[in-house]
Amino acid sequence: MNFKINSLCFFTLTVLLATSAHAKLTSDDKKQTEQVTTTALNNQKPNIVIFYVDDLGYGDLSSYGMKQAQTPNIDALAAEGIRFTDAHSSAATCTPSRYSLLTGQYAFRNNAAILPGDAPLIIDHTKPTLPKMLQKAGYKTGVVGKWHLGLGDGFVDWNKAVKPGPIELGFDYSFLIPATADRVPTVFLENHHVVNLDPNDPITVSYEKRIGNRPVGTEHPELLKMSADLQHSNTIVDGVSRIGWMAGGKSAEWKDEEFPFVFTNKAIEFINSSKSEPFMLFFPFSDIHVPRVPNKMFAGKSGMGPRGDAILQMDWMSGQIIDELKKQGLYDNTLIIFSSDNGPVMDDGYGDQAEELRGEHDPAAGYRGGKYSAYEAGTRVPMIITYPEGIKNNGDSNALVSQIDIYKSLAELAGVKLDNSEAIDSKNMLPAFLDAKESGRTDMLEESFTLAIRSGKWKYISPFNGTTPDWLANKTAIENGLKTEPQLFDLSKDRNEQHNVADKYPKLVFSLRAKIEKIKARK
């Protein structure tokens, strides 16, 4: 282990390696319940940075096989740390994945779904969260980037303090866009307040009817930087038509091309203001979610259109933050987790020619489906972990892990004992997070518009008997995996999920269905 004598690492693996009985545990339950609670070797706890990209597919990094463009900063993390080949977002869409990451609970427990831009906060701010847990361990916590977990308690007055929100969930500092870049309000929110708001030009937002006098996409296509479908053709801001209508707030409007500098600078400011104490930075990117409007530094550089350019922009932003950690002498004692909130999507409402310009590039790297899908590409995402002072063995790991496990794994890292009712779906995967040779889960739930489960080599997808939303049904390029019959795949022979063998193994189907029901009943 590459420890520095004068800055010993604070993490559970030290104890695990010293105790052979624990080092050899493979059962998920034993890993969760029998870990030795650690105590600090000194006061220098590791910093934590979570890079959370939006809509980045398993094959969208050069370290995961992309050949059309290079992502050198993320590739460097992969070379130095652990590159996971069977890691998963908790769900195949963004709001549910974020909910699970911050609560350690599956999103179906709160009916979490993709939210409109004016939705109330979907996480109960009176309950435990990942940042609150780390605050208990003495961490300063910050979030910079895309939020999309709702704000307020049912009605948001954007001209006053907007709360509850990230601060009430345990973040000491927040700088974010309220939802996604394709939704109004198109403003930055710092802590509780809209940035640069003129009180004489108050903001009003509606998702029900047209308000204000800004032009809309359906009437003024000549003002648009790119065409959009009907859902994305309401108020135009910065040459892009959005979902919803917005009036006022002209001085507070963002410019999409400035995102990489605004977010990166705010993250660096947080690091510099927090470097005297352990900190956790949650950095959820707006990239590569639509609308893809990369800065001129990256526009046209990938050869794959705005989507590819946005990947280059994301890599550059990551590199800037990593370089700052190194500049401040913090990098070696920082655990970095890099991943994506769900699988890839090409056409997601705007005419940026993502599909036409991708060439031979396969964002899903051969896996079936994509964002929104119950098939593997819906949740199988790139995941890289680096921690120079803490990783025992780097390289590729085939451990089955879920982002929902980040909660309990970081609690173990920080030495925080959790209540039994806290993060009930999360499992302690810290050994696998710090050692490429360690095993991961045996079973793992996957959420989309139905539930699926991975168990060993098997993948079972529950039948879907509901009504597919019109907007999802219209995305014909994405196989959503929603079928009325059960689906069972042997991923060891059929990684692309082409051969449904449910009829051949009725007892296994029954068993896997029962496992899902047992998870659903957990309290």
Coordinates of C-alpha atoms in Angstrom, one line a residue, residues 35-450:
Q35 CA -17.1 -4.7 9.1
V36 CA -14.8 -3.4 11.9
T37 CA -15.7 0.2 12.8
T38 CA -12.5 2.2 12.2
T39 CA -11.0 5.0 14.2
A40 CA -8.9 7.8 12.7
L41 CA -5.2 7.0 12.4
N42 CA -4.8 10.8 12.6
N43 CA -6.9 13.8 11.9
Q44 CA -6.2 13.9 8.1
K45 CA -9.3 12.3 6.7
P46 CA -9.4 11.9 2.9
N47 CA -11.1 14.5 0.9
I48 CA -13.9 13.2 -1.4
V49 CA -14.8 14.4 -4.9
I50 CA -17.7 12.9 -6.9
F51 CA -17.7 13.7 -10.6
Y52 CA -21.2 12.9 -11.8
V53 CA -21.7 13.3 -15.5
D54 CA -25.1 13.5 -17.2
D55 CA -26.0 10.9 -19.9
L56 CA -22.5 9.6 -20.4
G57 CA -22.6 6.1 -21.9
Y58 CA -20.4 3.1 -21.0
G59 CA -18.5 3.6 -24.3
D60 CA -18.2 7.4 -24.2
L61 CA -14.6 7.6 -22.8
S62 CA -11.4 6.7 -24.7
S63 CA -10.4 4.6 -21.6
Y64 CA -13.6 2.6 -22.3
G65 CA -13.1 2.2 -26.0
M66 CA -14.0 5.4 -27.7
K67 CA -11.7 5.9 -30.7
Q68 CA -13.2 9.0 -32.4
A69 CA -12.0 11.4 -29.7
Q70 CA -9.8 11.3 -26.6
T71 CA -10.6 12.1 -22.9
P72 CA -7.1 12.3 -21.5
N73 CA -7.9 13.7 -18.1
I74 CA -10.4 10.9 -17.2
D75 CA -8.1 8.3 -18.9
A76 CA -5.4 9.4 -16.5
L77 CA -7.7 8.7 -13.5
A78 CA -8.4 5.2 -15.0
A79 CA -4.7 4.5 -15.5
E80 CA -3.9 5.4 -11.9
G81 CA -7.0 4.1 -10.2
I82 CA -9.6 1.4 -10.6
R83 CA -11.7 1.2 -13.8
F84 CA -15.0 -0.7 -13.2
T85 CA -16.5 -2.7 -16.0
D86 CA -19.7 -3.7 -14.3
A87 CA -20.7 -0.6 -12.4
H88 CA -24.2 0.8 -12.5
S89 CA -26.1 4.0 -11.9
S90 CA -29.0 3.3 -9.5
A91 CA -31.6 4.0 -12.2
A92 CA -31.8 4.6 -16.0
T93 CA -32.9 8.3 -15.5
C94 CA -31.3 11.3 -13.8
T95 CA -33.6 12.3 -10.9
P96 CA -34.0 8.7 -9.5
S97 CA -30.2 8.1 -9.7
R98 CA -29.4 11.3 -7.9
Y99 CA -32.0 10.5 -5.3
S100 CA -30.5 7.1 -4.6
L101 CA -26.9 8.4 -4.5
L102 CA -27.8 11.0 -1.9
T103 CA -30.2 8.9 0.2
G104 CA -28.9 5.3 -0.1
Q105 CA -32.5 4.3 -1.0
Y106 CA -34.0 3.1 -4.2
A107 CA -36.0 5.9 -5.9
F108 CA -39.2 3.8 -6.2
R109 CA -39.6 4.1 -2.4
N110 CA -40.5 7.8 -2.9
N111 CA -41.9 7.5 -6.5
A112 CA -39.0 9.6 -7.6
A113 CA -39.2 10.4 -11.3
I114 CA -37.9 13.0 -13.8
L115 CA -39.0 16.3 -12.4
P116 CA -40.3 19.5 -13.9
G117 CA -38.2 22.6 -13.3
D118 CA -40.5 23.9 -10.6
A119 CA -41.0 20.7 -8.6
P120 CA -40.7 20.7 -4.8
L121 CA -37.7 19.1 -3.2
I122 CA -38.1 15.3 -3.6
I123 CA -35.8 14.4 -0.7
D124 CA -37.2 14.8 2.8
H125 CA -34.8 17.3 4.3
T126 CA -35.5 16.0 7.8
K127 CA -34.1 12.6 7.0
P128 CA -30.4 11.4 6.8
T129 CA -28.5 12.1 3.6
L130 CA -25.0 11.5 2.3
P131 CA -23.8 15.1 3.0
K132 CA -25.4 15.2 6.4
M133 CA -23.6 11.9 7.2
L134 CA -20.2 13.4 6.2
Q135 CA -20.9 16.6 8.1
K136 CA -21.1 14.3 11.2
A137 CA -17.5 13.2 10.4
G138 CA -16.3 16.8 10.2
Y139 CA -16.5 17.3 6.5
K140 CA -17.3 20.5 4.8
T141 CA -19.7 19.7 2.0
G142 CA -20.4 21.4 -1.3
V143 CA -22.4 20.8 -4.5
V144 CA -21.7 22.6 -7.8
G145 CA -23.5 21.9 -11.0
K146 CA -26.9 20.5 -12.1
W147 CA -29.4 19.7 -9.3
H148 CA -32.8 18.4 -10.7
L149 CA -34.0 17.1 -7.3
G150 CA -36.6 19.8 -6.8
L151 CA -36.5 22.9 -4.6
G152 CA -38.8 24.4 -2.1
D153 CA -42.0 22.9 -0.6
G154 CA -44.5 23.1 -3.4
F155 CA -44.3 26.7 -4.6
V156 CA -41.1 28.5 -5.3
D157 CA -40.8 32.2 -5.3
W158 CA -37.5 32.6 -7.2
N159 CA -37.3 36.2 -6.0
K160 CA -36.8 35.2 -2.4
A161 CA -34.8 32.6 -0.5
V162 CA -35.4 29.3 -2.3
K163 CA -35.6 26.5 0.3
P164 CA -35.6 23.8 1.4
G165 CA -32.8 22.7 -1.0
P166 CA -29.2 21.5 -0.9
I167 CA -28.3 23.5 2.2
E168 CA -31.1 21.8 4.2
L169 CA -30.0 18.4 2.9
G170 CA -26.5 18.9 4.4
F171 CA -24.5 20.8 1.9
D172 CA -22.6 23.7 3.4
Y173 CA -22.4 25.4 0.0
S174 CA -24.3 25.0 -3.3
F175 CA -24.0 26.6 -6.7
L176 CA -26.3 25.0 -9.2
I177 CA -28.8 25.2 -12.0
P178 CA -32.2 24.3 -10.5
A179 CA -33.1 21.5 -12.9
T180 CA -31.7 20.7 -16.3
A181 CA -30.4 23.2 -18.9
D182 CA -33.4 22.5 -21.1
R183 CA -35.8 23.7 -18.4
V184 CA -36.7 27.1 -17.0
P185 CA -35.7 29.0 -14.9
T186 CA -32.4 29.5 -16.8
V187 CA -30.6 31.0 -13.8
F188 CA -27.9 30.1 -11.4
L189 CA -28.8 29.5 -7.7
E190 CA -26.1 30.1 -5.1
N191 CA -27.1 28.7 -1.7
H192 CA -30.7 30.0 -1.4
H193 CA -30.7 32.9 -3.9
V194 CA -30.8 33.5 -7.6
V195 CA -27.5 35.0 -8.8
N196 CA -27.6 38.5 -10.3
L197 CA -31.3 38.9 -9.9
D198 CA -32.7 42.5 -10.4
P199 CA -35.5 43.0 -7.9
N200 CA -37.2 45.3 -10.3
D201 CA -37.4 42.5 -12.9
P202 CA -38.8 39.6 -10.8
I203 CA -38.8 36.0 -12.2
T204 CA -42.0 34.1 -12.8
V205 CA -42.1 30.5 -14.1
S206 CA -44.9 28.4 -15.4
Y207 CA -45.1 24.8 -16.7
E208 CA -48.8 25.1 -17.4
K209 CA -49.3 28.2 -19.6
R210 CA -47.4 30.7 -21.6
I211 CA -46.3 33.8 -19.6
G212 CA -44.1 36.8 -20.3
N213 CA -43.1 38.3 -23.6
R214 CA -40.0 36.3 -24.5
P215 CA -40.2 34.7 -27.9
V216 CA -41.0 30.9 -28.1
G217 CA -39.5 28.3 -30.3
T218 CA -42.6 27.4 -32.2
E219 CA -43.0 31.0 -33.4
H220 CA -39.4 32.2 -33.9
P221 CA -37.3 29.3 -35.2
E222 CA -35.0 32.0 -36.8
L223 CA -33.7 32.9 -33.3
L224 CA -32.6 29.3 -32.5
K225 CA -29.1 27.9 -32.4
M226 CA -30.7 24.5 -33.0
S227 CA -34.1 23.1 -33.8
A228 CA -36.1 21.4 -31.1
D229 CA -39.1 19.1 -30.7
L230 CA -42.5 20.5 -29.4
Q231 CA -41.7 19.7 -25.8
H232 CA -38.5 21.8 -25.9
S233 CA -40.1 24.7 -27.9
N234 CA -41.3 27.1 -25.2
T235 CA -39.4 30.2 -23.9
I236 CA -36.2 31.0 -25.8
V237 CA -33.2 31.9 -23.7
D238 CA -29.7 32.4 -25.2
G239 CA -30.8 31.1 -28.6
V240 CA -32.2 27.8 -27.2
S241 CA -35.9 27.1 -26.7
R242 CA -36.6 25.3 -23.4
I243 CA -39.3 23.3 -21.6
G244 CA -41.6 25.7 -19.7
W245 CA -42.2 29.5 -19.8
M246 CA -40.3 32.2 -17.9
A247 CA -40.9 35.9 -17.5
G248 CA -38.5 38.4 -15.9
G249 CA -35.1 37.8 -14.5
K250 CA -33.2 39.0 -17.6
S251 CA -30.1 40.1 -15.7
A252 CA -29.9 36.6 -14.1
E253 CA -30.0 34.5 -17.3
W254 CA -27.1 32.2 -17.9
K255 CA -25.2 31.7 -21.1
D256 CA -24.9 28.0 -21.9
E257 CA -21.4 28.4 -23.4
E258 CA -20.1 29.8 -20.1
F259 CA -21.0 26.7 -18.1
P260 CA -17.6 25.1 -18.2
F261 CA -15.9 28.2 -16.7
V262 CA -18.6 29.1 -14.2
F263 CA -19.0 25.7 -12.7
T264 CA -15.2 24.9 -12.7
N265 CA -14.3 28.2 -11.1
K266 CA -17.0 27.7 -8.4
A267 CA -15.7 24.2 -7.7
I268 CA -12.1 25.5 -7.4
E269 CA -13.2 28.3 -5.1
F270 CA -14.9 25.7 -2.8
I271 CA -11.8 23.5 -2.7
N272 CA -9.6 26.5 -1.8
S273 CA -12.0 27.7 0.9
S274 CA -12.2 24.2 2.4
K275 CA -8.6 22.8 2.0
S276 CA -7.8 23.3 5.7
E277 CA -10.4 20.7 6.7
P278 CA -11.7 17.5 5.0
F279 CA -14.2 18.3 2.3
M280 CA -16.6 16.5 0.0
L281 CA -17.4 18.1 -3.4
F282 CA -20.3 16.7 -5.3
F283 CA -19.9 17.9 -8.9
P284 CA -22.9 16.9 -11.0
F285 CA -22.2 18.1 -14.6
S286 CA -24.8 19.6 -16.9
D287 CA -22.8 18.0 -19.8
I288 CA -23.6 15.9 -21.8
H289 CA -27.3 16.5 -21.3
V290 CA -29.2 18.5 -23.9
P291 CA -29.1 21.2 -25.0
R292 CA -25.5 20.6 -26.0
V293 CA -23.9 24.0 -26.5
P294 CA -20.2 23.6 -25.9
N295 CA -17.9 26.5 -25.6
K296 CA -15.9 27.6 -28.6
M297 CA -12.9 26.0 -27.1
F298 CA -14.5 22.6 -27.8
A299 CA -17.0 23.3 -30.6
G300 CA -16.1 21.3 -33.7
K301 CA -13.1 19.6 -32.0
S302 CA -14.5 16.0 -31.6
G303 CA -15.6 15.4 -35.1
M304 CA -18.9 14.0 -33.7
G305 CA -20.9 17.2 -33.4
P306 CA -22.0 19.0 -30.2
R307 CA -22.4 15.8 -28.2
G308 CA -18.9 14.7 -28.8
D309 CA -17.7 18.3 -28.2
A310 CA -19.5 18.3 -24.8
I311 CA -17.6 15.1 -23.9
L312 CA -14.4 16.9 -24.5
Q313 CA -15.6 19.9 -22.5
M314 CA -16.5 17.6 -19.6
D315 CA -13.1 16.0 -19.7
W316 CA -11.4 19.5 -19.6
M317 CA -13.5 20.6 -16.7
S318 CA -12.5 17.4 -14.8
G319 CA -8.9 18.1 -15.6
Q320 CA -9.1 21.6 -14.2
I321 CA -10.4 20.4 -10.9
I322 CA -7.9 17.6 -10.7
D323 CA -5.1 19.9 -11.5
E324 CA -6.2 22.2 -8.6
L325 CA -6.2 19.3 -6.2
K326 CA -2.6 18.6 -7.3
K327 CA -1.6 22.2 -7.1
Q328 CA -2.9 22.5 -3.5
G329 CA -1.2 19.2 -2.5
L330 CA -4.5 17.5 -1.9
Y331 CA -4.7 15.0 -4.7
D332 CA -2.9 12.1 -3.0
N333 CA -5.3 12.2 -0.1
T334 CA -8.5 12.6 -2.1
L335 CA -10.9 9.9 -3.0
I336 CA -12.2 10.7 -6.5
I337 CA -15.3 8.9 -7.8
F338 CA -16.1 9.5 -11.5
S339 CA -19.3 8.1 -13.0
S340 CA -22.5 8.9 -14.9
D341 CA -26.2 9.2 -13.8
N342 CA -27.5 6.9 -16.5
G343 CA -26.8 5.5 -19.9
P344 CA -26.4 7.4 -23.2
V345 CA -29.1 9.1 -25.3
M346 CA -28.5 10.7 -28.7
D347 CA -31.6 12.5 -29.8
D348 CA -33.2 13.9 -26.6
G349 CA -35.2 16.7 -27.9
Y350 CA -32.9 18.9 -30.0
G351 CA -31.7 18.7 -33.6
D352 CA -27.9 18.7 -32.9
Q353 CA -27.3 15.7 -35.2
A354 CA -25.8 13.6 -32.5
E355 CA -26.9 10.4 -34.2
E356 CA -25.9 11.5 -37.7
L357 CA -22.5 12.7 -36.7
R358 CA -21.4 9.9 -34.3
G359 CA -19.9 7.8 -37.1
E360 CA -18.7 4.5 -35.9
H361 CA -18.8 5.5 -32.3
D362 CA -21.1 3.4 -30.1
P363 CA -21.9 5.2 -26.8
A364 CA -23.3 2.0 -25.2
A365 CA -20.3 -0.1 -26.3
G366 CA -22.4 -2.9 -27.6
Y367 CA -24.9 -3.1 -24.7
R368 CA -28.6 -3.0 -25.5
G369 CA -30.7 0.1 -24.8
G370 CA -29.6 3.4 -23.3
K371 CA -31.0 6.1 -21.1
Y372 CA -34.6 5.3 -19.9
S373 CA -34.1 1.6 -20.8
A374 CA -34.4 -1.6 -18.6
Y375 CA -31.6 -3.2 -20.7
E376 CA -28.0 -3.0 -19.6
A377 CA -27.1 0.2 -21.3
G378 CA -29.7 2.0 -19.2
T379 CA -27.6 1.7 -16.0
R380 CA -24.2 0.2 -17.0
V381 CA -22.0 3.3 -16.9
P382 CA -18.3 4.1 -16.7
M383 CA -17.0 4.3 -13.1
I384 CA -13.5 5.1 -12.0
I385 CA -12.1 5.5 -8.5
T386 CA -8.7 7.0 -7.6
Y387 CA -7.2 7.5 -4.2
P388 CA -3.4 7.4 -4.4
E389 CA -2.9 7.0 -0.6
G390 CA -5.7 4.5 -0.3
I391 CA -6.0 2.1 -3.2
K392 CA -4.3 -1.2 -2.6
N393 CA -4.5 -2.7 -6.2
N394 CA -5.4 -0.6 -9.2
G395 CA -6.4 -1.8 -12.7
D396 CA -9.7 -3.1 -14.1
S397 CA -12.3 -4.5 -11.7
N398 CA -15.3 -6.7 -12.8
A399 CA -16.9 -6.3 -9.4
L400 CA -20.7 -5.7 -9.6
V401 CA -21.3 -2.3 -7.9
S402 CA -24.1 0.3 -7.8
Q403 CA -23.9 4.0 -7.1
I404 CA -26.4 3.4 -4.3
D405 CA -23.5 1.8 -2.5
I406 CA -21.5 5.0 -2.3
Y407 CA -23.4 6.1 0.8
K408 CA -22.5 3.2 3.1
S409 CA -19.0 2.9 1.6
L410 CA -18.2 6.5 2.4
A411 CA -19.7 6.1 5.8
E412 CA -17.2 3.3 6.4
L413 CA -14.4 5.4 5.0
A414 CA -15.3 8.3 7.3
G415 CA -15.9 6.1 10.3
V416 CA -19.6 7.0 10.7
K417 CA -21.9 4.4 12.3
L418 CA -25.3 4.5 10.5
D419 CA -28.7 3.9 12.0
N420 CA -30.5 0.8 10.9
S421 CA -33.1 2.9 9.1
E422 CA -30.5 4.9 7.2
A423 CA -29.4 4.1 3.6
I424 CA -31.3 0.9 3.8
D425 CA -30.6 -0.2 0.2
S426 CA -26.9 0.8 0.2
K427 CA -24.2 -1.8 0.9
N428 CA -20.6 -1.3 2.0
M429 CA -18.5 -1.8 -1.1
L430 CA -15.4 0.0 0.2
P431 CA -13.1 -3.0 -0.2
A432 CA -14.1 -3.2 -3.9
F433 CA -13.8 0.6 -4.2
L434 CA -10.2 0.4 -3.0
D435 CA -9.0 -2.9 -4.5
A436 CA -9.5 -4.0 -8.0
K437 CA -9.1 -7.6 -6.9
E438 CA -12.1 -7.5 -4.5
S439 CA -15.5 -8.9 -5.3
G440 CA -18.7 -6.8 -5.3
R441 CA -22.4 -7.5 -5.0
T442 CA -24.1 -10.9 -5.7
D443 CA -27.5 -9.2 -6.4
M444 CA -28.3 -5.8 -7.7
L445 CA -31.5 -4.0 -8.5
E446 CA -31.8 -1.9 -11.6
E447 CA -34.5 0.8 -11.9
S448 CA -36.1 2.1 -15.1
F449 CA -39.8 2.3 -15.8
T450 CA -39.9 -1.2 -14.5

